[in-house]
Amino acid sequence: MWSRLVKPLVKLNVKQQLILLFLIMISPILILNSYGNLKAEGILKRHVTNAYVELNKQNFTIINRDIETVNKITTTIIQNPLIQQLSTKSNEIVMDSFKRYEAIEKLLLSYSQGTGKDDVVYYSLYVYDPEDKYFFAPNFPQVKKAGVYFFSKEEEPSWFQSAVQQKGRGYLQFMDRLSAQAENNKTLTYVRAVNNIYRGEGTIGVLVVTKMESKISESLKSISLPDGEIYLTDMNNLVLASTINNLGDHIELPEGAEEGDPEGIVDVITNDFIYVVNNNHALGQKLVYKVPVKALLQQQNEMKRVIQYITIAYAVFGLIIITYFWRSLMTPLQKLAFFVRKYEPGNRVPETPRWGSNDEVSVLITSTYDMARRLNGLITYKYKMELKQKESQLQLLYQQINPHLLYNTLESIYWKISLEGNAESAEMVKQLSKLMKISLSRGRELITLEEELEHASAYIKLQQHRYDYVFRVEMNIDPDIKSNLIPKITLQPLIENAIIHGVKNMGEDGEIIITAWMEEDYILISIEDNGYKEVDFEAIMWILDEENPNPTSGYGIRNVNQRIHLHFGPEYGISYAARAGGGTQVVVKLPKSENHE
């Protein structure tokens, strides 16, 4: 198991291992820091949320107490004889009606007071007056004004009948405007129907308390939340009062705070906010606390910063240690690695760098440079030996070819003189002299293509005289490449194969075509015959490519291929293929070169 864990580490280079070491040093601090902060945040959020739950309960009690206070005042107003004696069906004179109206106005104004300018609520009475007996009274109610308002059937406010149906029970209601004739001014109202408790004549009117949001907002603002928001809403999340004056808006609550709206308090903690929602179905109200987590965690953030500073200091210290080892250990090793990657055997080795110390790294660097110099010496020695070996092989190959050629030629002359005893033998001797002259070439190993073609022509004429061959020979040579260099006695063995294995017994139907042309930076020489015999090209390629072929088969073409390789490299040489229309084609590939002698 330990070996499986160590194996991936061994594959890392030294730089990666140092970086891994640094990460191992710093990772525990980062992990502990993150884990500690996460747990501390969770504990703090939970404790703070529990505190807000209790605070929410108390806050709701205070709000209900304010509403109850308003409810008691409305009860007092409703029981006042001035209100109870108000009737739009009596036949009292206008002056008496006006006095009653004025007295009720003063009564309502006396209750429209508060402890300060911001928490004043206004009490107004709305009375249905179909016969317009109180024509002198205004019918354009205002939010910030107490008074008595009479209206006809056409002027009846939209909320009037729903208030009457509550049969004297008071409730909070948000209104965009008090009536169709009133100004467009949002307000939270406390609405309660005024029933006749003495005569039993039904509903006298509806008592409306405006600016309730101011009174409730003062109670909400008495609660200190760090950058938090408090909302009093109905069960549909419509804001009835808040600390940020967004009356009439709908607020969004997170998932988990609205599922079924259970009675009582529900708390939800998200990444950004803490929500505490107190649902009161009896009153149809919610008290919502929305506290940003960021504000709660300010003190903890101070502690976080201290821990972060310690972490940074530790990381900087570790970085200094890593940098020290990097400069003292990795810089020399990097330069050594650069030298090893750049060095190619045979190139000059620069002077060995000195680091002013005798540690293991310095010894390694010195030994590597010395080893490179020794390797250069061995390469030079091997190169010289290979040159000598190639020269010896070439000489051996030429020594093998010349006796073989001379033997065949002399044999031909012998048979010709024996059989005919005429002057054609002199012609054969003449062609033989050409062969010997070009074969020797004054010791040259490379001759021009023109000389090689002359040598090949002499050989062909000798063969035709020897066997009375009447095959046709065609040469198509590009004049621009006649000065190109070619190893001597390259074409003769290939032509010999074309004669013996191709057109030997075809008479006048036999044909040999010799073509030479240039392509890019090399030349190609093609020797084609129209022989009818089946040729085993795989066997030929095996002779050419096999390292140790049978010496009794294909000696001539292998000799030619090896000499071309020795002179010009393995990318040049000969290749065999079937000729289009029947026969065999051999192609000699040589580099483009010139004779500078």
XYZ file of C-alpha atoms in Angstrom:
597
model
C 0.000 0.000 0.000
C 2.819 2.403 0.867
C 4.454 1.737 -2.492
C 1.219 2.614 -4.300
C 1.093 5.935 -2.448
C 4.759 6.746 -3.104
C 4.765 5.775 -6.799
C 2.849 8.868 -8.062
C 5.120 11.129 -5.998
C 8.224 9.645 -7.615
C 6.916 10.668 -11.050
C 6.881 14.358 -10.033
C 9.876 16.529 -10.807
C 11.681 18.404 -8.032
C 9.837 21.664 -8.728
C 6.470 19.939 -8.451
C 7.555 18.187 -5.259
C 8.559 21.493 -3.652
C 5.207 23.018 -4.593
C 3.489 19.942 -3.152
C 5.498 20.329 0.053
C 4.416 23.973 0.335
C 0.770 23.008 -0.181
C 1.048 20.292 2.468
C 2.474 22.836 4.903
C -0.227 25.438 4.313
C -3.258 23.178 3.759
C -3.907 22.215 7.454
C -4.029 25.886 8.462
C -6.422 26.741 5.631
C -8.651 23.744 6.363
C -8.798 24.435 10.106
C -9.409 28.114 9.426
C -12.293 27.398 7.079
C -13.805 24.743 9.329
C -13.546 26.927 12.433
C -15.113 29.912 10.682
C -17.918 27.769 9.323
C -18.747 26.255 12.704
C -18.499 29.631 14.464
C -20.840 31.218 11.918
C -23.359 28.414 12.351
C -23.314 28.665 16.140
C -23.562 32.465 16.078
C -26.431 32.408 13.581
C -28.361 29.919 15.666
C -27.895 31.841 18.942
C -28.800 35.146 17.317
C -31.815 33.604 15.632
C -33.073 32.234 18.954
C -32.702 35.698 20.479
C -34.654 37.243 17.605
C -37.415 34.678 18.041
C -37.964 35.844 21.618
C -37.674 39.475 20.567
C -40.231 38.913 17.825
C -42.721 37.539 20.333
C -42.321 40.583 22.562
C -42.509 42.955 19.599
C -45.760 41.367 18.414
C -47.192 41.777 21.882
C -46.332 45.486 21.832
C -47.934 45.934 18.402
C -51.080 44.140 19.539
C -51.124 46.356 22.591
C -51.021 49.450 20.351
C -53.827 48.064 18.233
C -55.775 47.221 21.380
C -55.287 50.785 22.580
C -56.776 52.097 19.347
C -59.586 49.581 19.688
C -60.403 50.865 23.194
C -60.420 54.460 21.961
C -62.808 53.531 19.143
C -65.032 51.811 21.713
C -65.096 54.992 23.768
C -65.908 57.074 20.683
C -68.661 54.668 19.616
C -70.306 54.818 23.087
C -70.264 58.618 23.135
C -73.860 59.993 23.116
C -72.973 62.436 20.312
C -72.184 59.502 18.056
C -75.096 57.355 19.195
C -77.605 60.168 18.650
C -76.321 60.860 15.129
C -78.984 60.031 12.554
C -79.511 60.959 8.907
C -83.205 59.993 9.125
C -84.360 62.586 11.692
C -86.057 65.830 10.734
C -84.033 68.141 12.935
C -83.284 71.575 11.646
C -80.057 72.280 9.796
C -78.634 74.376 12.628
C -78.974 71.498 15.082
C -77.420 69.138 12.580
C -74.532 71.537 12.055
C -73.929 71.833 15.804
C -73.969 68.056 16.154
C -71.538 67.773 13.256
C -69.241 70.366 14.798
C -69.313 68.668 18.214
C -68.429 65.293 16.693
C -65.586 66.912 14.720
C -64.121 68.285 17.953
C -64.581 64.915 19.648
C -62.692 63.067 16.905
C -59.989 65.726 16.800
C -59.456 65.407 20.556
C -58.559 61.723 20.141
C -56.291 62.378 17.135
C -53.202 62.968 19.190
C -49.984 61.094 19.868
C -46.809 61.264 21.921
C -44.949 62.822 18.970
C -45.384 64.131 15.455
C -44.592 60.787 13.849
C -47.011 58.540 15.699
C -50.224 60.642 15.372
C -53.288 58.736 14.169
C -56.464 60.360 12.871
C -60.029 59.304 13.713
C -62.702 59.843 11.087
C -66.351 58.857 10.907
C -67.993 57.896 7.616
C -71.818 58.143 7.570
C -74.206 57.124 4.829
C -76.413 60.167 4.006
C -78.685 59.257 1.075
C -80.891 62.365 1.502
C -77.927 64.747 1.784
C -79.123 66.242 5.047
C -75.527 67.064 5.995
C -74.849 68.807 2.706
C -72.656 71.346 4.479
C -70.136 68.687 5.584
C -67.134 67.921 3.337
C -67.052 64.621 1.433
C -63.344 64.613 0.438
C -61.585 62.762 3.269
C -57.873 63.246 3.878
C -55.401 60.833 5.395
C -53.899 63.345 7.814
C -57.122 64.850 9.074
C -59.813 63.847 11.573
C -63.484 64.562 10.869
C -66.958 63.410 9.875
C -67.687 62.616 6.229
C -71.133 62.051 4.746
C -71.619 60.324 1.412
C -74.364 59.349 -0.958
C -74.948 56.024 -2.657
C -72.763 57.029 -5.592
C -69.961 58.207 -3.305
C -69.886 55.111 -1.076
C -66.288 53.918 -0.410
C -65.419 50.427 -1.650
C -64.544 49.193 1.823
C -67.703 50.463 3.575
C -69.944 47.412 3.193
C -67.190 44.933 4.172
C -66.646 46.960 7.379
C -70.402 46.908 8.143
C -70.448 43.130 7.655
C -67.864 42.716 10.439
C -70.647 43.799 12.869
C -68.543 46.038 15.006
C -65.293 44.027 15.008
C -62.276 46.214 14.272
C -59.472 45.173 11.906
C -56.458 46.572 10.064
C -56.788 47.306 6.340
C -54.398 48.815 3.797
C -55.992 51.463 1.535
C -54.614 53.109 -1.598
C -57.151 55.943 -1.057
C -59.959 56.511 1.420
C -62.619 57.038 -1.255
C -62.961 57.653 -4.949
C -63.000 61.432 -4.300
C -60.037 61.424 -1.891
C -56.424 62.044 -2.711
C -54.268 59.088 -3.765
C -52.334 58.532 -0.544
C -51.520 55.082 0.829
C -52.307 54.485 4.489
C -52.883 51.720 6.991
C -56.262 52.067 8.654
C -58.084 50.549 11.547
C -61.699 50.085 10.476
C -64.660 49.459 12.806
C -68.403 49.749 12.193
C -70.404 52.034 14.569
C -73.636 50.288 15.578
C -76.536 51.962 17.414
C -76.437 50.436 20.884
C -79.468 52.254 22.284
C -82.180 52.369 19.645
C -81.166 49.270 17.687
C -81.417 51.104 14.389
C -78.483 49.223 12.848
C -75.253 50.833 11.688
C -74.671 54.542 12.213
C -71.454 54.607 10.174
C -67.870 53.334 10.050
C -65.067 54.681 12.204
C -61.727 54.798 10.356
C -58.374 55.404 12.047
C -55.751 56.539 9.486
C -51.929 56.659 9.677
C -51.831 53.496 11.733
C -48.544 52.667 9.956
C -46.907 55.616 11.766
C -47.933 54.337 15.173
C -46.937 50.746 14.452
C -43.696 51.834 12.772
C -42.688 53.667 15.933
C -43.152 50.424 17.846
C -41.141 48.569 15.224
C -38.325 51.112 15.278
C -38.021 50.713 19.020
C -36.472 47.297 18.302
C -32.778 47.523 17.459
C -31.713 45.216 14.635
C -28.233 45.628 13.077
C -29.086 46.858 9.558
C -32.213 44.711 9.724
C -35.763 45.294 8.485
C -39.068 44.653 10.276
C -42.374 44.188 8.480
C -45.951 43.828 9.676
C -47.875 42.153 6.839
C -51.148 40.443 6.208
C -51.247 36.727 5.424
C -50.549 37.489 1.738
C -47.259 39.288 2.586
C -48.702 42.739 1.851
C -46.736 45.260 3.948
C -48.968 47.032 6.480
C -46.129 48.751 8.321
C -42.346 48.558 8.269
C -39.150 50.271 9.295
C -38.255 51.209 5.709
C -41.523 52.877 4.553
C -42.524 50.453 1.783
C -46.211 50.438 2.664
C -48.372 48.436 0.264
C -45.541 46.409 -1.274
C -45.324 42.635 -1.300
C -42.246 41.060 0.230
C -40.638 37.775 -0.777
C -40.041 35.202 1.933
C -37.609 32.302 1.503
C -38.632 28.709 1.017
C -39.608 27.240 4.357
C -41.105 30.449 5.748
C -44.385 30.217 3.836
C -45.187 26.514 3.673
C -48.718 26.461 5.089
C -48.004 29.564 7.188
C -48.088 27.562 10.458
C -49.321 29.302 13.552
C -46.526 30.717 15.647
C -42.900 31.522 14.858
C -40.845 30.065 12.010
C -37.165 30.920 11.429
C -35.162 30.377 8.233
C -31.413 31.008 7.859
C -30.118 31.617 4.319
C -26.654 32.566 3.112
C -27.505 36.274 3.176
C -30.347 36.792 5.666
C -31.971 35.473 8.817
C -35.785 35.458 8.661
C -38.004 35.237 11.761
C -41.723 35.082 10.847
C -44.471 35.238 13.489
C -47.800 34.065 12.003
C -51.026 35.114 13.800
C -53.993 33.697 11.949
C -56.473 35.108 14.453
C -55.462 38.666 13.563
C -54.527 37.804 9.959
C -51.060 39.320 10.440
C -47.366 38.420 10.209
C -44.452 40.042 11.965
C -41.312 39.490 9.864
C -37.718 40.120 10.908
C -35.192 40.241 8.073
C -31.625 40.558 9.358
C -28.550 40.503 7.054
C -26.034 37.875 8.083
C -23.176 40.192 7.147
C -24.152 42.700 9.825
C -24.309 39.970 12.475
C -20.890 38.630 11.622
C -18.991 41.909 11.855
C -17.351 40.987 15.156
C -16.630 37.512 13.933
C -15.127 39.002 10.772
C -12.635 40.833 12.980
C -11.559 37.493 14.421
C -11.472 36.060 10.905
C -9.105 38.770 9.792
C -6.774 38.048 12.709
C -6.704 34.358 11.769
C -6.202 35.263 8.121
C -3.261 37.499 9.011
C -1.709 34.607 10.939
C -2.321 32.300 7.965
C -0.752 34.774 5.546
C 2.277 35.207 7.813
C 2.671 31.434 8.015
C 2.332 31.133 4.214
C 4.938 33.860 3.653
C 7.315 32.103 6.040
C 6.800 28.810 4.189
C 7.319 30.592 0.873
C 10.614 32.047 2.113
C 11.799 28.564 3.117
C 10.779 27.117 -0.248
C 12.467 30.012 -2.078
C 15.705 29.435 -0.147
C 15.792 25.775 -1.130
C 14.813 26.752 -4.658
C 17.741 29.142 -5.073
C 20.297 26.897 -3.429
C 19.144 23.608 -4.920
C 16.822 24.052 -7.875
C 18.629 26.839 -9.767
C 21.798 24.730 -10.362
C 19.677 21.672 -11.144
C 17.527 23.627 -13.604
C 20.611 24.827 -15.460
C 21.974 21.298 -15.477
C 18.648 20.000 -16.843
C 18.717 22.730 -19.509
C 22.225 21.656 -20.548
C 21.255 17.966 -20.669
C 18.150 18.654 -22.800
C 20.050 20.966 -25.159
C 23.186 18.857 -25.445
C 23.518 16.651 -28.492
C 26.373 14.160 -28.748
C 29.205 15.666 -30.745
C 28.407 19.328 -29.950
C 30.907 21.464 -28.111
C 30.619 21.222 -24.325
C 30.837 24.636 -22.573
C 33.034 25.298 -19.582
C 31.855 23.621 -16.374
C 29.990 26.192 -14.182
C 31.300 26.713 -10.650
C 28.948 27.314 -7.703
C 31.513 27.968 -5.014
C 30.694 24.819 -3.038
C 31.583 21.135 -3.006
C 28.181 19.708 -2.197
C 26.477 16.826 -3.978
C 24.885 19.110 -6.574
C 28.256 20.597 -7.601
C 29.769 17.109 -7.881
C 26.825 16.006 -10.036
C 27.186 19.008 -12.371
C 30.946 18.560 -12.757
C 30.582 14.829 -13.439
C 27.862 15.454 -16.056
C 29.979 17.960 -18.012
C 33.035 15.635 -17.850
C 30.902 12.723 -19.023
C 29.635 14.804 -22.000
C 33.239 15.562 -23.006
C 34.205 11.890 -22.795
C 31.131 11.009 -24.881
C 32.213 13.504 -27.555
C 35.613 11.828 -27.673
C 34.059 8.407 -28.124
C 31.747 9.732 -30.867
C 34.690 11.234 -32.775
C 36.622 7.983 -32.492
C 33.622 5.914 -33.638
C 32.998 8.263 -36.582
C 36.551 7.846 -37.822
C 36.311 4.082 -37.459
C 33.046 4.003 -39.405
C 34.594 6.047 -42.242
C 37.463 3.614 -42.475
C 35.049 0.704 -42.395
C 32.975 2.179 -45.256
C 36.080 2.777 -47.316
C 37.111 -0.811 -46.777
C 33.636 -2.078 -47.717
C 33.627 0.001 -50.929
C 37.024 -1.271 -51.925
C 35.925 -4.823 -51.217
C 32.753 -4.388 -53.280
C 34.649 -2.959 -56.223
C 37.209 -5.767 -56.026
C 34.343 -8.258 -56.117
C 32.676 -6.650 -59.118
C 35.700 -6.119 -61.411
C 36.847 -9.775 -61.526
C 33.271 -10.893 -62.031
C 32.804 -8.543 -64.986
C 36.177 -9.320 -66.460
C 35.485 -13.039 -66.225
C 32.184 -12.815 -68.088
C 33.592 -10.525 -70.777
C 36.656 -12.648 -71.488
C 34.434 -15.684 -71.652
C 32.309 -13.949 -74.267
C 35.337 -13.068 -76.369
C 36.600 -16.593 -76.071
C 33.392 -18.140 -77.388
C 33.015 -15.598 -80.160
C 36.557 -16.133 -81.501
C 36.162 -19.908 -81.224
C 32.923 -20.046 -83.132
C 33.384 -17.410 -85.837
C 37.016 -16.405 -86.153
C 36.086 -13.099 -87.810
C 36.582 -9.356 -87.325
C 33.627 -8.931 -84.959
C 35.890 -10.115 -82.208
C 37.940 -6.965 -82.664
C 34.773 -4.928 -82.011
C 34.130 -6.894 -78.871
C 37.666 -6.279 -77.666
C 37.162 -2.592 -78.367
C 33.976 -2.525 -76.254
C 35.816 -4.464 -73.562
C 38.514 -1.849 -73.458
C 35.848 0.795 -72.906
C 34.444 -1.251 -70.083
C 37.823 -1.639 -68.425
C 38.699 2.032 -68.923
C 35.456 3.301 -67.338
C 35.524 0.642 -64.609
C 38.967 1.775 -63.476
C 38.096 5.513 -63.845
C 41.540 6.486 -62.586
C 40.637 5.351 -59.073
C 37.449 7.416 -58.876
C 34.474 5.866 -57.104
C 31.920 8.381 -58.438
C 31.699 9.151 -62.154
C 29.305 11.227 -64.247
C 26.042 9.813 -65.523
C 27.315 10.366 -69.050
C 30.334 8.100 -68.386
C 28.132 5.496 -66.715
C 25.773 5.461 -69.715
C 28.784 4.993 -72.044
C 29.855 2.057 -69.893
C 26.324 0.606 -70.065
C 26.198 1.033 -73.860
C 29.504 -0.841 -74.265
C 28.176 -3.669 -72.145
C 24.962 -3.905 -74.180
C 26.891 -4.083 -77.470
C 29.120 -6.843 -76.081
C 26.052 -8.826 -75.046
C 24.407 -8.358 -78.438
C 27.571 -9.548 -80.225
C 27.977 -12.466 -77.852
C 24.493 -13.953 -78.229
C 23.336 -12.356 -81.490
C 20.622 -10.627 -79.523
C 18.449 -8.392 -81.649
C 16.434 -6.705 -78.867
C 15.950 -2.973 -79.129
C 17.476 -0.480 -76.673
C 16.052 3.047 -76.239
C 17.634 5.799 -74.131
C 15.786 8.962 -73.026
C 18.243 11.004 -71.000
C 17.697 14.574 -69.755
C 20.788 16.498 -70.990
C 20.803 18.636 -67.825
C 21.644 15.690 -65.585
C 24.435 14.033 -67.605
C 27.013 15.654 -65.311
C 25.331 14.251 -62.191
C 27.523 11.891 -60.150
C 26.732 8.196 -59.833
C 28.676 5.256 -58.345
C 30.453 3.520 -61.193
C 29.139 0.185 -62.461
C 25.620 0.930 -61.161
C 23.557 0.454 -64.343
C 25.436 -2.556 -65.838
C 24.169 -5.171 -63.291
C 20.616 -3.847 -63.667
C 20.793 -4.004 -67.491
C 22.291 -7.493 -67.263
C 19.265 -8.640 -65.218
C 16.897 -7.039 -67.756
C 18.604 -8.997 -70.576
C 18.936 -12.370 -68.835
C 15.602 -12.424 -67.006
C 13.599 -10.310 -69.442
C 14.320 -10.052 -73.193
C 16.924 -12.817 -73.687
C 14.706 -15.141 -75.691
C 12.305 -12.594 -77.223
C 14.300 -11.791 -80.382
C 13.219 -8.650 -82.150
C 10.251 -8.278 -79.786
C 12.527 -7.569 -76.837
C 12.812 -3.981 -75.668
C 14.840 -2.205 -72.996
C 14.137 1.475 -72.244
C 16.543 3.553 -70.170
C 15.136 6.888 -68.950
C 16.713 9.517 -66.665
C 15.070 12.724 -65.405
C 15.196 15.194 -62.504
C 12.590 15.736 -59.748
C 13.122 18.486 -57.164
C 16.541 17.837 -55.552
C 17.109 14.259 -56.789
C 17.291 12.352 -60.088
C 15.595 9.109 -61.110
C 16.942 6.527 -63.593
C 14.466 3.939 -64.899
C 15.422 0.674 -66.683
C 12.373 -1.108 -68.149
C 12.041 -4.351 -70.064
C 8.986 -5.932 -71.673
C 9.831 -9.427 -70.527
C 7.040 -11.971 -70.254
C 8.358 -14.026 -67.309
C 6.640 -13.734 -63.916
C 8.809 -11.883 -61.385
C 8.775 -12.431 -57.604
C 9.094 -8.841 -56.397
C 8.813 -9.837 -52.698
C 11.911 -12.005 -53.083
C 13.755 -9.077 -54.711
C 12.823 -6.693 -51.880
C 13.914 -9.316 -49.351
C 17.325 -9.511 -51.063
C 17.668 -5.738 -50.999
C 16.530 -5.172 -47.387
C 17.623 -8.309 -45.504
C 20.796 -7.921 -43.468
C 22.096 -11.459 -44.107
C 20.541 -12.798 -47.359
C 21.646 -15.907 -49.220
C 24.930 -14.889 -50.990
C 24.109 -17.152 -53.972
C 21.022 -15.152 -55.015
C 20.804 -11.574 -56.269
C 24.387 -10.595 -55.511
C 24.597 -7.897 -58.233
C 21.543 -5.784 -57.335
C 22.283 -6.005 -53.596
C 25.851 -4.827 -54.299
C 24.510 -1.820 -56.265
C 21.982 -0.935 -53.534
C 24.593 -1.131 -50.763
C 27.073 1.079 -52.629
C 24.404 3.767 -53.169
C 23.545 3.611 -49.443
C 27.199 3.933 -48.459
C 27.756 6.937 -50.713
C 24.494 8.865 -50.282
C 22.528 7.399 -47.367
C 19.580 5.002 -46.852
C 16.995 7.344 -48.424
C 18.536 6.612 -51.855
C 18.887 3.287 -53.691
C 17.007 1.033 -56.108
C 13.442 -0.302 -56.150
C 11.663 -2.869 -58.350
C 8.076 -2.827 -59.612
C 5.925 -4.319 -62.354
C 5.937 -2.365 -65.607
C 2.660 -1.142 -67.025
C 1.847 -3.351 -70.011
C 4.057 -6.223 -68.812
C 7.657 -6.615 -67.801
C 9.791 -5.190 -65.034
C 10.909 -1.699 -64.058
C 13.808 -0.879 -61.760
C 14.243 2.736 -60.577
C 17.513 4.169 -59.246
C 17.148 7.199 -56.974
C 20.224 9.448 -56.583
C 20.766 12.897 -55.076
C 21.317 15.857 -57.344
C 25.057 16.556 -57.532
C 27.725 17.910 -59.901
C 31.204 16.738 -60.869
C 33.657 19.469 -59.792
C 36.833 17.781 -60.977
